[in-house]
Tab-separated table of C-alpha atoms and ligand atoms in Angstrom:
chain	number	residue	atom	x	y	z
A	1	MET	CA	15.201	-24.544	-94.627
A	2	ARG	CA	12.459	-24.320	-94.460
A	3	PHE	CA	11.917	-22.827	-90.891
A	4	VAL	CA	9.987	-20.643	-92.788
A	5	ASN	CA	7.680	-22.777	-94.269
A	6	GLY	CA	4.114	-20.916	-94.994
A	7	GLN	CA	2.205	-18.988	-92.400
A	8	LYS	CA	3.406	-18.304	-88.475
A	9	SER	CA	0.161	-18.481	-87.820
A	10	SER	CA	-0.105	-19.271	-83.935
A	11	LYS	CA	-3.283	-20.704	-84.493
A	12	PHE	CA	-1.117	-24.178	-84.915
A	13	ILE	CA	0.919	-23.954	-81.897
A	14	THR	CA	-2.519	-23.088	-79.096
A	15	GLY	CA	-4.330	-26.149	-77.345
A	16	LEU	CA	-2.754	-30.016	-77.558
A	17	ILE	CA	0.740	-28.447	-78.989
A	18	ALA	CA	0.515	-25.641	-76.543
A	19	LEU	CA	0.258	-28.034	-74.205
A	20	THR	CA	2.911	-30.791	-75.160
A	21	LEU	CA	6.104	-28.337	-75.441
A	22	LEU	CA	7.913	-28.841	-71.982
A	23	THR	CA	10.451	-26.542	-71.154
A	24	GLY	CA	13.044	-27.460	-68.667
A	25	CYS	CA	14.874	-24.284	-68.774
A	26	ALA	CA	18.760	-24.571	-68.233
A	27	PRO	CA	21.826	-22.251	-67.723
A	28	LEU	CA	24.048	-23.717	-69.211
A	29	PRO	CA	27.739	-22.711	-68.197
A	30	GLY	CA	30.437	-24.026	-70.676
A	31	SER	CA	28.979	-27.389	-73.344
A	32	PRO	CA	30.909	-29.538	-75.636
A	33	THR	CA	33.781	-27.728	-77.861
A	34	THR	CA	35.148	-27.854	-80.688
A	35	PRO	CA	35.617	-24.497	-81.924
A	36	THR	CA	34.940	-25.240	-85.853
A	37	ALA	CA	31.467	-23.729	-85.629
A	38	ALA	CA	31.166	-24.663	-88.794
A	39	SER	CA	32.370	-27.431	-89.935
A	40	PRO	CA	28.455	-29.321	-89.204
A	41	THR	CA	28.438	-32.066	-90.945
A	42	SER	CA	30.946	-34.679	-92.658
A	43	ALA	CA	33.715	-34.999	-94.640
A	44	ASP	CA	31.982	-34.979	-97.769
A	45	GLY	CA	28.845	-33.104	-97.431
A	46	SER	CA	26.218	-35.736	-96.058
A	47	SER	CA	25.279	-35.673	-92.874
A	48	GLN	CA	24.131	-39.295	-91.373
A	49	SER	CA	20.376	-39.678	-90.886
A	50	GLY	CA	19.835	-36.117	-89.338
A	51	VAL	CA	22.357	-37.168	-86.547
A	52	ASN	CA	24.483	-34.255	-86.667
A	53	GLN	CA	27.681	-35.172	-84.997
A	54	ALA	CA	29.028	-31.179	-85.614
A	55	ASP	CA	29.652	-29.121	-81.054
A	56	SER	CA	28.544	-25.994	-80.160
A	57	LEU	CA	30.782	-23.289	-79.063
A	58	PRO	CA	31.612	-24.021	-75.379
A	59	LEU	CA	28.491	-22.313	-74.023
A	60	ILE	CA	30.111	-19.959	-71.776
A	61	LEU	CA	31.284	-17.117	-74.396
A	62	VAL	CA	28.194	-16.375	-73.682
A	63	PRO	CA	27.911	-16.131	-69.694
A	64	ASP	CA	23.859	-15.352	-69.513
A	65	LEU	CA	23.076	-17.867	-71.989
A	66	ASN	CA	20.328	-20.016	-71.197
A	67	THR	CA	19.075	-23.072	-72.809
A	68	ILE	CA	15.559	-24.301	-73.069
A	69	ASP	CA	15.042	-27.678	-73.210
A	70	GLN	CA	11.422	-29.351	-73.854
A	71	SER	CA	10.189	-32.844	-75.344
A	72	ASP	CA	7.732	-35.272	-75.366
A	73	GLU	CA	8.461	-38.107	-74.586
A	74	HIS	CA	5.571	-40.421	-76.143
A	75	ARG	CA	5.355	-38.121	-79.769
A	76	HIS	CA	9.335	-38.780	-79.921
A	77	ILE	CA	10.353	-34.718	-79.219
A	78	PHE	CA	13.358	-33.028	-78.020
A	79	SER	CA	14.199	-29.597	-78.316
A	80	ARG	CA	17.194	-28.161	-77.236
A	81	HIS	CA	17.113	-24.225	-77.541
A	82	PHE	CA	18.603	-20.517	-76.146
A	83	GLU	CA	17.145	-17.605	-74.840
A	84	VAL	CA	19.421	-14.791	-73.397
A	85	PRO	CA	18.141	-12.388	-70.617
A	86	SER	CA	21.029	-9.378	-72.319
A	87	VAL	CA	19.605	-9.808	-75.818
A	88	PRO	CA	15.594	-10.703	-75.836
A	89	SER	CA	15.778	-11.196	-79.600
A	90	VAL	CA	17.251	-14.454	-79.749
A	91	GLY	CA	15.238	-15.558	-77.271
A	92	GLU	CA	12.029	-14.554	-79.912
A	93	ALA	CA	13.560	-15.883	-82.735
A	94	GLN	CA	14.387	-19.506	-80.659
A	95	ARG	CA	11.724	-18.832	-79.829
A	96	SER	CA	9.905	-19.180	-83.028
A	97	ILE	CA	12.155	-22.244	-84.948
A	98	VAL	CA	10.402	-24.302	-82.743
A	99	GLU	CA	6.736	-23.722	-83.028
A	100	GLU	CA	7.744	-23.637	-86.519
A	101	ARG	CA	9.207	-27.451	-86.920
A	102	MET	CA	5.910	-28.344	-83.906
A	103	GLU	CA	3.025	-27.123	-86.162
A	104	ALA	CA	4.999	-28.713	-89.342
A	105	PHE	CA	5.351	-31.829	-86.961
A	106	ASN	CA	2.544	-31.699	-86.249
A	107	ARG	CA	0.782	-30.518	-89.207
A	108	ASN	CA	2.519	-33.782	-90.123
A	109	ASN	CA	1.615	-36.253	-87.006
A	110	ILE	CA	-1.530	-35.643	-85.762
A	111	PRO	CA	-3.661	-38.639	-87.325
A	112	ASP	CA	-0.186	-42.113	-86.477
A	113	VAL	CA	0.941	-40.597	-83.228
A	114	TYR	CA	-1.757	-40.734	-80.448
A	115	ALA	CA	-3.531	-43.317	-81.650
A	116	GLY	CA	-0.362	-45.409	-80.579
A	117	SER	CA	0.768	-47.139	-84.070
A	118	ALA	CA	4.035	-48.301	-84.167
A	119	ALA	CA	5.358	-46.318	-86.881
A	120	THR	CA	5.468	-43.195	-84.803
A	121	GLY	CA	7.819	-40.295	-86.302
A	122	GLU	CA	10.393	-37.957	-84.005
A	123	LEU	CA	10.875	-34.471	-84.431
A	124	ASN	CA	14.602	-33.820	-82.728
A	125	LEU	CA	15.404	-29.339	-83.214
A	126	ARG	CA	18.776	-28.870	-81.513
A	127	SER	CA	21.043	-25.212	-81.278
A	128	TYR	CA	23.850	-24.422	-81.701
A	129	LEU	CA	26.699	-21.414	-80.916
A	130	THR	CA	28.997	-20.623	-83.561
A	131	ALA	CA	30.069	-17.661	-83.864
A	132	VAL	CA	30.246	-15.332	-80.723
A	133	SER	CA	32.004	-12.106	-79.525
A	134	GLN	CA	31.246	-9.176	-78.148
A	135	HIS	CA	28.534	-7.238	-80.538
A	136	VAL	CA	27.893	-11.061	-82.460
A	137	ILE	CA	25.876	-13.597	-82.182
A	138	GLY	CA	25.892	-16.484	-84.398
A	139	ILE	CA	23.118	-19.519	-83.715
A	140	ARG	CA	22.585	-22.560	-85.924
A	141	SER	CA	20.349	-25.257	-85.584
A	142	ALA	CA	19.266	-28.327	-87.259
A	143	ALA	CA	16.456	-30.201	-86.476
A	144	TYR	CA	15.678	-33.272	-87.832
A	145	GLU	CA	11.837	-34.521	-88.450
A	146	PHE	CA	11.088	-37.899	-89.623
A	147	ALA	CA	7.335	-37.981	-90.533
A	148	GLY	CA	6.807	-42.061	-90.615
A	149	ALA	CA	7.518	-42.335	-94.408
A	150	SER	CA	11.664	-40.349	-94.562
A	151	GLY	CA	13.360	-38.254	-91.845
A	152	GLY	CA	15.087	-35.466	-93.015
A	153	THR	CA	17.365	-32.357	-91.273
A	154	SER	CA	16.844	-28.739	-92.441
A	155	PHE	CA	18.754	-26.435	-91.185
A	156	VAL	CA	19.138	-22.755	-90.182
A	157	THR	CA	21.698	-20.224	-88.843
A	158	GLN	CA	20.391	-16.717	-87.313
A	159	TRP	CA	22.113	-13.877	-86.043
A	160	PHE	CA	22.519	-11.404	-83.798
A	161	ASP	CA	24.026	-8.099	-83.483
A	162	THR	CA	23.446	-7.855	-80.179
A	163	ARG	CA	23.450	-3.207	-79.926
A	164	THR	CA	20.300	-3.992	-82.134
A	165	PRO	CA	17.286	-5.272	-81.790
A	166	GLY	CA	16.146	-8.375	-83.612
A	167	LEU	CA	17.075	-11.020	-85.798
A	168	LEU	CA	19.612	-11.084	-88.604
A	169	ASP	CA	19.736	-13.455	-91.409
A	170	SER	CA	22.546	-14.372	-94.868
A	171	ARG	CA	21.445	-11.626	-96.310
A	172	ASP	CA	22.588	-9.448	-93.724
A	173	LEU	CA	25.831	-11.265	-93.306
A	174	PHE	CA	26.650	-9.504	-97.333
A	175	GLY	CA	26.603	-6.126	-98.870
A	176	SER	CA	24.621	-4.495	-101.826
A	177	ASP	CA	22.507	-7.216	-103.908
A	178	GLU	CA	25.373	-7.347	-106.012
A	179	ASP	CA	27.552	-9.173	-103.139
A	180	TRP	CA	24.794	-11.152	-102.599
A	181	ALA	CA	24.473	-11.679	-106.023
A	182	GLU	CA	28.132	-12.848	-106.644
A	183	PHE	CA	28.163	-14.732	-103.287
A	184	ARG	CA	25.447	-16.975	-105.030
A	185	GLU	CA	27.181	-17.770	-107.805
A	186	PHE	CA	30.210	-18.929	-105.506
A	187	VAL	CA	27.991	-21.227	-104.189
A	188	ALA	CA	26.703	-22.621	-107.421
A	189	GLN	CA	29.954	-23.578	-108.791
A	190	ALA	CA	30.813	-24.187	-105.789
A	191	ALA	CA	28.447	-26.923	-105.333
A	192	THR	CA	28.190	-28.403	-109.162
A	193	ASN	CA	31.963	-29.234	-107.272
A	194	ASN	CA	29.707	-32.413	-105.436
A	195	PRO	CA	29.012	-34.859	-107.928
A	196	GLU	CA	25.805	-35.761	-105.539
A	197	VAL	CA	24.125	-32.624	-105.994
A	198	ILE	CA	21.695	-32.405	-108.973
A	199	PRO	CA	23.034	-29.074	-111.189
A	200	GLU	CA	19.611	-28.078	-112.212
A	201	THR	CA	19.404	-26.887	-108.507
A	202	VAL	CA	21.684	-24.618	-108.287
A	203	THR	CA	21.062	-23.034	-111.401
A	204	GLU	CA	17.790	-21.787	-109.276
A	205	LEU	CA	18.803	-21.501	-105.596
A	206	GLU	CA	16.266	-20.219	-104.465
A	207	ASP	CA	17.464	-17.376	-101.013
A	208	SER	CA	15.451	-19.942	-98.344
A	209	TRP	CA	18.644	-22.750	-99.318
A	210	LEU	CA	20.660	-20.118	-97.582
A	211	ASP	CA	19.500	-19.548	-94.972
A	212	SER	CA	22.673	-21.819	-92.679
A	213	VAL	CA	25.486	-19.527	-93.550
A	214	ASN	CA	28.742	-20.138	-90.813
A	215	PHE	CA	32.204	-20.035	-90.646
A	216	ASP	CA	35.108	-21.643	-90.529
A	217	ALA	CA	37.950	-21.671	-88.402
A	218	GLN	CA	39.582	-20.033	-91.552
A	219	GLY	CA	37.245	-17.886	-91.943
A	220	ASN	CA	36.063	-19.215	-95.118
A	221	ALA	CA	31.978	-19.873	-95.482
A	222	THR	CA	29.928	-22.068	-95.096
A	223	ILE	CA	27.066	-22.970	-96.459
A	224	GLU	CA	24.682	-26.058	-95.432
A	225	PHE	CA	21.561	-27.154	-97.273
A	226	ASP	CA	18.497	-29.163	-95.834
A	227	ASP	CA	18.135	-33.340	-97.249
A	228	TYR	CA	16.390	-33.479	-100.702
A	229	THR	CA	17.430	-29.437	-101.833
A	230	ILE	CA	20.263	-30.026	-104.462
A	231	ALA	CA	20.535	-33.015	-104.238
A	232	PRO	CA	18.837	-37.198	-103.407
A	233	GLY	CA	17.592	-37.359	-100.326
A	234	SER	CA	20.029	-40.901	-99.384
A	235	ALA	CA	23.005	-37.846	-100.161
A	236	GLY	CA	21.811	-36.174	-96.681
A	237	SER	CA	22.734	-32.940	-96.127
A	238	ILE	CA	25.109	-31.088	-98.172
A	239	VAL	CA	27.498	-28.182	-97.012
A	240	VAL	CA	28.955	-26.073	-99.478
A	241	THR	CA	32.549	-23.705	-98.505
A	242	VAL	CA	32.937	-20.844	-100.234
A	243	PRO	CA	36.397	-19.575	-99.750
A	244	SER	CA	37.251	-16.799	-97.508
A	245	THR	CA	39.119	-14.604	-99.800
A	246	ASN	CA	35.696	-14.169	-102.310
A	247	ILE	CA	34.237	-14.147	-99.709
A	248	ILE	CA	35.686	-10.975	-97.767
A	249	PRO	CA	35.165	-8.153	-100.154
A	250	LEU	CA	31.659	-9.118	-100.132
A	251	LEU	CA	30.656	-8.858	-96.842
A	252	SER	CA	28.889	-6.534	-94.897
A	253	PRO	CA	30.712	-4.643	-91.689
A	254	PHE	CA	28.125	-6.743	-90.022
A	255	GLY	CA	28.726	-9.904	-91.923
A	256	LEU	CA	32.606	-8.513	-91.533
A	257	MET	CA	32.367	-8.540	-87.413
A	258	ALA	CA	30.342	-12.609	-87.511
A	259	ARG	CA	33.286	-13.915	-89.690
A	260	THR	CA	35.870	-13.109	-87.275
A	261	ALA	CA	33.654	-13.890	-83.868
A	262	GLY	CA	33.412	-17.093	-86.850
A	263	MET	CA	36.593	-17.731	-86.887
A	264	ASN	CA	38.387	-16.516	-83.434
A	265	PRO	CA	35.466	-16.499	-81.388
A	266	ALA	CA	35.410	-14.263	-77.798
A	267	PRO	CA	33.253	-13.482	-75.409
A	268	ARG	CA	30.404	-11.457	-74.899
A	269	ILE	CA	30.388	-10.095	-71.697
A	270	PRO	CA	26.646	-8.961	-70.766
A	271	PRO	CA	26.563	-4.606	-69.701
A	272	GLY	CA	26.713	-5.348	-66.149
A	273	PHE	CA	27.525	-8.951	-65.483
A	274	LEU	CA	30.233	-8.464	-63.155
A	275	GLY	CA	30.225	-12.036	-61.247
A	276	SER	CA	31.691	-15.291	-61.406
A	277	ALA	CA	31.747	-16.916	-64.604
A	278	SER	CA	29.006	-19.192	-63.502
A	279	PRO	CA	25.548	-17.629	-63.045
A	280	GLY	CA	24.470	-21.480	-62.142
A	281	ASP	CA	22.523	-22.643	-59.685
A	282	PRO	CA	24.225	-22.001	-56.044
A	283	ALA	CA	22.543	-25.224	-55.062
A	284	GLN	CA	24.925	-26.716	-57.270
A	285	THR	CA	27.429	-26.253	-55.800
A	286	PRO	CA	30.093	-29.389	-55.551
A	287	GLU	CA	30.817	-30.881	-52.496
A	288	GLY	CA	34.111	-30.255	-51.521
A	289	PRO	CA	36.976	-31.941	-53.131
A	290	GLY	CA	38.120	-35.509	-51.441
A	291	ALA	CA	34.572	-36.305	-50.772
A	292	GLU	CA	34.448	-40.392	-50.518
A	293	THR	CA	32.748	-42.842	-52.697
A	294	PRO	CA	30.370	-44.112	-50.165
A	295	GLN	CA	30.448	-47.669	-49.530
A	296	PRO	CA	28.235	-49.425	-51.140
A	297	ARG	CA	24.298	-50.872	-48.894
A	298	ASN	CA	23.274	-53.928	-49.234
A	299	ILE	CA	19.898	-54.141	-49.073
A	300	ASP	CA	18.578	-57.633	-49.736
A	301	CYS	CA	15.286	-55.848	-52.971
A	302	ARG	CA	14.362	-59.621	-51.930
A	303	LYS	CA	13.118	-59.781	-48.572
A	304	THR	CA	12.905	-55.123	-48.575
A	305	LYS	CA	10.557	-52.874	-50.186
A	306	CYS	CA	12.268	-52.013	-52.044
A	307	VAL	CA	11.619	-48.735	-55.336
A	308	ALA	CA	14.004	-47.012	-57.499
A	309	LEU	CA	12.980	-43.802	-58.249
A	310	THR	CA	15.046	-42.506	-62.214
A	311	PHE	CA	15.721	-39.036	-63.140
A	312	ASP	CA	16.171	-38.881	-66.653
A	313	ASP	CA	17.457	-36.237	-69.410
A	314	GLY	CA	19.490	-33.703	-67.089
A	315	PRO	CA	21.218	-32.934	-64.846
A	316	GLY	CA	19.445	-29.452	-64.361
A	317	PRO	CA	19.691	-26.525	-63.347
A	318	LYS	CA	17.372	-27.733	-60.134
A	319	THR	CA	19.163	-31.169	-59.241
A	320	GLY	CA	21.122	-29.477	-57.738
A	321	LYS	CA	18.119	-29.135	-54.986
A	322	LEU	CA	17.075	-32.531	-56.127
A	323	LEU	CA	20.383	-33.791	-53.781
A	324	ASP	CA	20.064	-31.863	-51.242
A	325	GLU	CA	16.535	-33.634	-50.912
A	326	LEU	CA	17.132	-36.815	-51.558
A	327	LYS	CA	20.516	-36.440	-49.336
A	328	LYS	CA	17.906	-35.379	-46.173
A	329	LYS	CA	16.138	-38.339	-46.766
A	330	ASP	CA	18.809	-40.778	-47.609
A	331	ALA	CA	16.967	-41.665	-50.032
A	332	ALA	CA	18.648	-43.570	-53.457
A	333	ALA	CA	18.196	-42.187	-56.825
A	334	THR	CA	19.330	-43.255	-60.022
A	335	PHE	CA	19.857	-40.572	-63.169
A	336	PHE	CA	20.163	-41.196	-67.411
A	337	VAL	CA	21.800	-38.411	-67.855
A	338	VAL	CA	22.511	-36.839	-71.453
A	339	GLY	CA	25.868	-36.821	-72.682
A	340	PRO	CA	25.853	-32.663	-73.770
A	341	ASN	CA	24.329	-32.629	-69.830
A	342	ALA	CA	26.763	-34.264	-68.305
A	343	LYS	CA	30.008	-32.339	-70.569
A	344	THR	CA	27.705	-28.873	-68.992
A	345	ARG	CA	28.042	-29.932	-65.603
A	346	PRO	CA	30.222	-32.374	-64.371
A	347	GLU	CA	29.985	-31.278	-60.551
A	348	LEU	CA	26.664	-32.582	-60.061
A	349	VAL	CA	27.612	-36.024	-61.651
A	350	GLU	CA	30.788	-36.126	-60.088
A	351	ARG	CA	28.428	-35.806	-56.920
A	352	MET	CA	25.475	-38.067	-57.782
A	353	ILE	CA	27.616	-40.732	-57.597
A	354	THR	CA	29.461	-39.241	-54.129
A	355	GLU	CA	26.522	-39.256	-52.343
A	356	GLY	CA	25.250	-42.384	-53.130
A	357	HIS	CA	23.724	-42.243	-56.071
A	358	GLU	CA	24.228	-43.854	-59.492
A	359	VAL	CA	24.763	-42.530	-62.888
A	360	GLY	CA	23.296	-44.054	-65.894
A	361	ASN	CA	23.807	-42.879	-70.038
A	362	HIS	CA	20.940	-41.024	-71.890
A	363	THR	CA	22.828	-40.991	-75.284
A	364	TRP	CA	23.762	-37.559	-76.123
A	365	SER	CA	21.415	-36.469	-79.025
A	366	HIS	CA	18.724	-37.563	-77.221
A	367	ARG	CA	17.031	-39.327	-80.721
A	368	SER	CA	15.147	-42.622	-81.113
A	369	LEU	CA	17.708	-44.789	-81.716
A	370	PRO	CA	15.816	-47.238	-83.466
A	371	ALA	CA	15.852	-44.925	-86.495
A	372	LEU	CA	20.211	-44.937	-86.490
A	373	SER	CA	22.578	-46.657	-87.631
A	374	PRO	CA	24.653	-49.109	-85.787
A	375	ALA	CA	27.280	-46.269	-85.888
A	376	GLN	CA	25.443	-44.049	-84.520
A	377	VAL	CA	23.621	-45.883	-82.183
A	378	ARG	CA	27.199	-46.586	-80.407
A	379	SER	CA	27.951	-43.070	-81.158
A	380	GLU	CA	25.841	-41.669	-78.985
A	381	ILE	CA	26.243	-44.209	-76.362
A	382	ASP	CA	30.050	-43.665	-76.105
A	383	ARG	CA	30.208	-39.621	-76.684
A	384	THR	CA	28.120	-39.228	-72.975
A	385	ASN	CA	30.143	-42.031	-71.296
A	386	ASP	CA	33.521	-40.135	-72.488
A	387	ALA	CA	31.373	-37.394	-70.804
A	388	ILE	CA	30.234	-38.689	-67.898
A	389	SER	CA	34.006	-41.099	-67.785
A	390	ALA	CA	35.529	-37.384	-67.477
A	391	ALA	CA	33.381	-36.547	-64.270
A	392	ILE	CA	33.673	-39.610	-62.424
A	393	ASP	CA	36.426	-42.397	-63.632
A	394	GLN	CA	34.357	-45.110	-64.721
A	395	PRO	CA	30.987	-45.391	-67.425
A	396	ALA	CA	27.327	-45.756	-66.742
A	397	THR	CA	26.717	-49.195	-66.412
A	398	LEU	CA	23.170	-48.611	-67.654
A	399	LEU	CA	21.433	-46.910	-70.760
A	400	ARG	CA	18.000	-45.906	-70.244
A	401	PRO	CA	16.980	-45.558	-74.377
A	402	PRO	CA	15.327	-42.161	-74.906
A	403	TYR	CA	11.553	-42.125	-75.123
A	404	GLY	CA	12.332	-46.414	-73.910
A	405	ALA	CA	12.338	-46.830	-77.864
A	406	ARG	CA	14.471	-49.842	-78.615
A	407	ASN	CA	14.311	-53.165	-80.303
A	408	PRO	CA	16.349	-56.393	-80.206
A	409	LYS	CA	19.016	-54.322	-82.914
A	410	THR	CA	19.716	-51.706	-80.190
A	411	ASP	CA	18.932	-53.783	-76.920
A	412	ARG	CA	22.367	-55.962	-78.271
A	413	LEU	CA	24.221	-52.639	-78.988
A	414	ALA	CA	23.912	-50.893	-76.605
A	415	GLN	CA	26.494	-53.325	-74.848
A	416	ALA	CA	24.800	-52.611	-71.501
A	417	PRO	CA	21.319	-53.801	-69.680
A	418	VAL	CA	18.657	-51.484	-71.130
A	419	ILE	CA	16.119	-50.083	-68.251
A	420	LEU	CA	13.212	-49.475	-68.331
A	421	TRP	CA	10.402	-48.349	-65.827
A	422	ASP	CA	7.381	-50.166	-65.090
A	423	VAL	CA	5.415	-46.065	-62.871
A	424	ASP	CA	5.408	-43.399	-65.976
A	425	THR	CA	4.303	-40.444	-63.453
A	426	LEU	CA	4.200	-38.658	-67.010
A	427	ASP	CA	5.243	-35.542	-65.307
A	428	TRP	CA	7.064	-34.406	-68.222
A	429	LYS	CA	2.613	-33.627	-70.095
A	430	TYR	CA	1.586	-32.374	-66.465
A	431	ARG	CA	4.421	-30.858	-65.011
A	432	ASN	CA	2.355	-30.965	-61.982
A	433	THR	CA	3.793	-30.985	-58.472
A	434	GLU	CA	0.927	-33.080	-56.988
A	435	ARG	CA	-0.203	-35.158	-60.068
A	436	VAL	CA	3.464	-36.125	-60.261
A	437	VAL	CA	3.325	-37.347	-55.864
A	438	ASP	CA	0.091	-38.857	-56.804
A	439	ALA	CA	1.654	-40.592	-60.080
A	440	ALA	CA	4.879	-42.393	-58.210
A	441	VAL	CA	3.088	-43.166	-54.850
A	442	SER	CA	-0.207	-44.567	-56.138
A	443	GLN	CA	1.492	-46.655	-58.948
A	444	THR	CA	4.436	-47.408	-57.509
A	445	LYS	CA	4.661	-51.280	-55.916
A	446	PRO	CA	7.650	-53.780	-54.538
A	447	GLY	CA	9.872	-54.328	-56.767
A	448	SER	CA	9.466	-50.122	-59.360
A	449	ILE	CA	11.606	-48.149	-61.593
A	450	VAL	CA	9.806	-44.397	-61.600
A	451	LEU	CA	10.277	-42.435	-63.910
A	452	MET	CA	10.776	-38.839	-63.787
A	453	HIS	CA	12.843	-36.143	-65.768
A	454	ASP	CA	14.544	-33.744	-63.063
A	455	ILE	CA	14.765	-30.661	-65.686
A	456	HIS	CA	11.332	-30.561	-64.359
A	457	SER	CA	11.424	-27.164	-61.507
A	458	SER	CA	7.376	-29.511	-61.019
A	459	THR	CA	8.987	-32.509	-60.430
A	460	VAL	CA	12.060	-31.324	-57.769
A	461	ALA	CA	9.517	-29.885	-56.184
A	462	ALA	CA	7.702	-33.649	-55.818
A	463	VAL	CA	9.917	-35.437	-54.531
A	464	PRO	CA	9.941	-34.070	-51.255
A	465	GLU	CA	6.517	-35.750	-50.431
A	466	ILE	CA	7.165	-38.915	-52.396
A	467	LEU	CA	10.131	-39.683	-50.526
A	468	SER	CA	7.501	-38.520	-47.841
A	469	ARG	CA	5.133	-40.628	-48.474
A	470	LEU	CA	5.788	-43.468	-50.444
A	471	LYS	CA	8.599	-44.235	-46.225
A	472	ALA	CA	5.364	-44.159	-45.020
A	473	LYS	CA	4.355	-47.632	-47.201
A	474	GLY	CA	7.527	-48.619	-46.417
A	475	TYR	CA	10.076	-48.210	-49.363
A	476	THR	CA	13.091	-48.120	-49.571
A	477	PHE	CA	14.814	-46.027	-52.173
A	478	VAL	CA	17.741	-47.850	-54.226
A	479	THR	CA	19.882	-47.649	-57.115
A	480	VAL	CA	18.818	-49.296	-60.607
A	481	THR	CA	20.973	-51.629	-59.929
A	482	GLU	CA	20.663	-52.399	-56.560
A	483	LEU	CA	17.176	-52.523	-57.301
A	484	LEU	CA	17.761	-55.427	-59.935
A	485	GLY	CA	21.501	-57.473	-58.992
A	486	LYS	CA	24.430	-56.146	-59.507
A	487	ASN	CA	25.594	-59.750	-60.537
A	488	LYS	CA	21.628	-60.728	-62.372
A	489	LEU	CA	21.981	-57.587	-64.761
A	490	LYS	CA	22.252	-59.114	-67.938
A	491	SER	CA	24.410	-56.716	-70.867
A	492	GLY	CA	21.432	-56.473	-74.219
A	493	GLU	CA	18.523	-57.062	-71.546
A	494	THR	CA	15.692	-55.145	-70.968
A	495	TYR	CA	14.122	-54.304	-67.075
A	496	SER	CA	11.258	-52.192	-65.849
A	497	ARG	CA	10.778	-53.622	-62.615
A	498	ALA	CA	12.402	-56.327	-60.066
A	499	PRO	CA	10.073	-59.163	-60.915
A	500	LEU	CA	8.773	-60.850	-57.311
A	501	PRO	CA	9.634	-62.962	-56.717
A	502	ALA	CA	13.184	-63.078	-57.805
A	503	PRO	CA	15.031	-64.657	-59.460
A	504	VAL	CA	15.232	-61.397	-61.500
A	505	ARG	CA	14.866	-62.123	-65.429
A	506	SER	CA	14.065	-59.569	-68.376
A	507	LYS	CA	10.783	-58.779	-69.831
A	508	ALA	CA	12.426	-58.426	-73.128
A	509	GLY	CA	10.292	-56.320	-75.400
A	510	GLU	CA	8.869	-54.072	-73.223
A	511	LYS	CA	8.744	-50.741	-74.326
A	512	LYS	CA	7.104	-48.641	-71.103
B	1	NI	NI1	14.050	-38.273	-72.426
């Protein structure tokens, strides 16, 4: 793949770009499950427009693994990468991927995006755990980039021997140069069996194309090619499998360990890690079992000054603290959760409901929905609803599309009311507590829907003050459904605030 394209000058990453990189740090105990590291794409080897359906190994296999979520809501950037404090090279290598992708994205997307033109780019980078054992960590990163004309996905798999510093790559999985050459031959042969592959391209396989090698549950090697490298763009990403029997004699000692770690992942327990398997924030501890779902409140927002605070992209490590703050002030809010986080922290999703909040759907991959096929849009929503249902026995009834990006087609596919906002705190951008407070308090009007992100500590820190000041102005804090009226919400309609006075009518087509 092209994660290593061109110079890695940090010059590009300074200034604006660095400012727009937003961090929400998330220690992740447990996560998506499919234990096959290397079934990254559909059976025919093509990915679907960059939405990769592969799941990660359970992140709890590396108990001190943190996920770092970053987003730029205006420029449609979302990334998730890992760090492992006991193996510092993981964080360094993962950060370099994000920086390189950001650099490339900014090269390709400078003019249009800030001008606010309709054709905006998108960068969606996600990391997956693909192999784990006491001494091996394998992390595959998939980056979908859309630069205005066409989109494509590229892949890289980074390998780590936890006993030694530094990053290992595909070449390190193999023994001598002859072994590597033989591996390349096998790849070329296997690739030509795929009718989508352009034969001439595999006669001159570039080493850099072989930078995402993984092992499937049978121990076969899977090689994932970036879009456009050995097949036309229409074919998507090609995955080539080289059988186990061919691979084993060629692997280095580390490669053999990596293969085992991919086939039969085993937890890596960091030295000195004797605590519980859940390194999460103690504030996340759920309420005891048996907590009752509170009775619906009877609030008439046509007569009361209401505001709906909404929090996207979580639940994250600070969400437990946020729930504590909301509880102290008896304030309800709405959480638009992304599927992997709901799956990782079901106890927080459950707590949201038992404490009188509302849980909405913010999709699985945080992709911009208008770029996806109808089937992909549904899959993004359904997978997330499955994760929500697993936590609270019911799917979300509201959808907030990532970035607020939508069109009439995606609205129909939502099969739920589409919830936007009228107050944008830009908390993801400034990550400054005072600014979040000022924006939320000064812009809120009766009936407002306020957009914030509970993955940012600066936002969570702002909430007590927001609650105090809005309460002093006479506001009641309600869920989105309470604000808009359960009976008035319609599937496929968009809502940015409660219109005043009633009746509720959607403002279709509104985007931010
Ligand atoms: Ni979001």
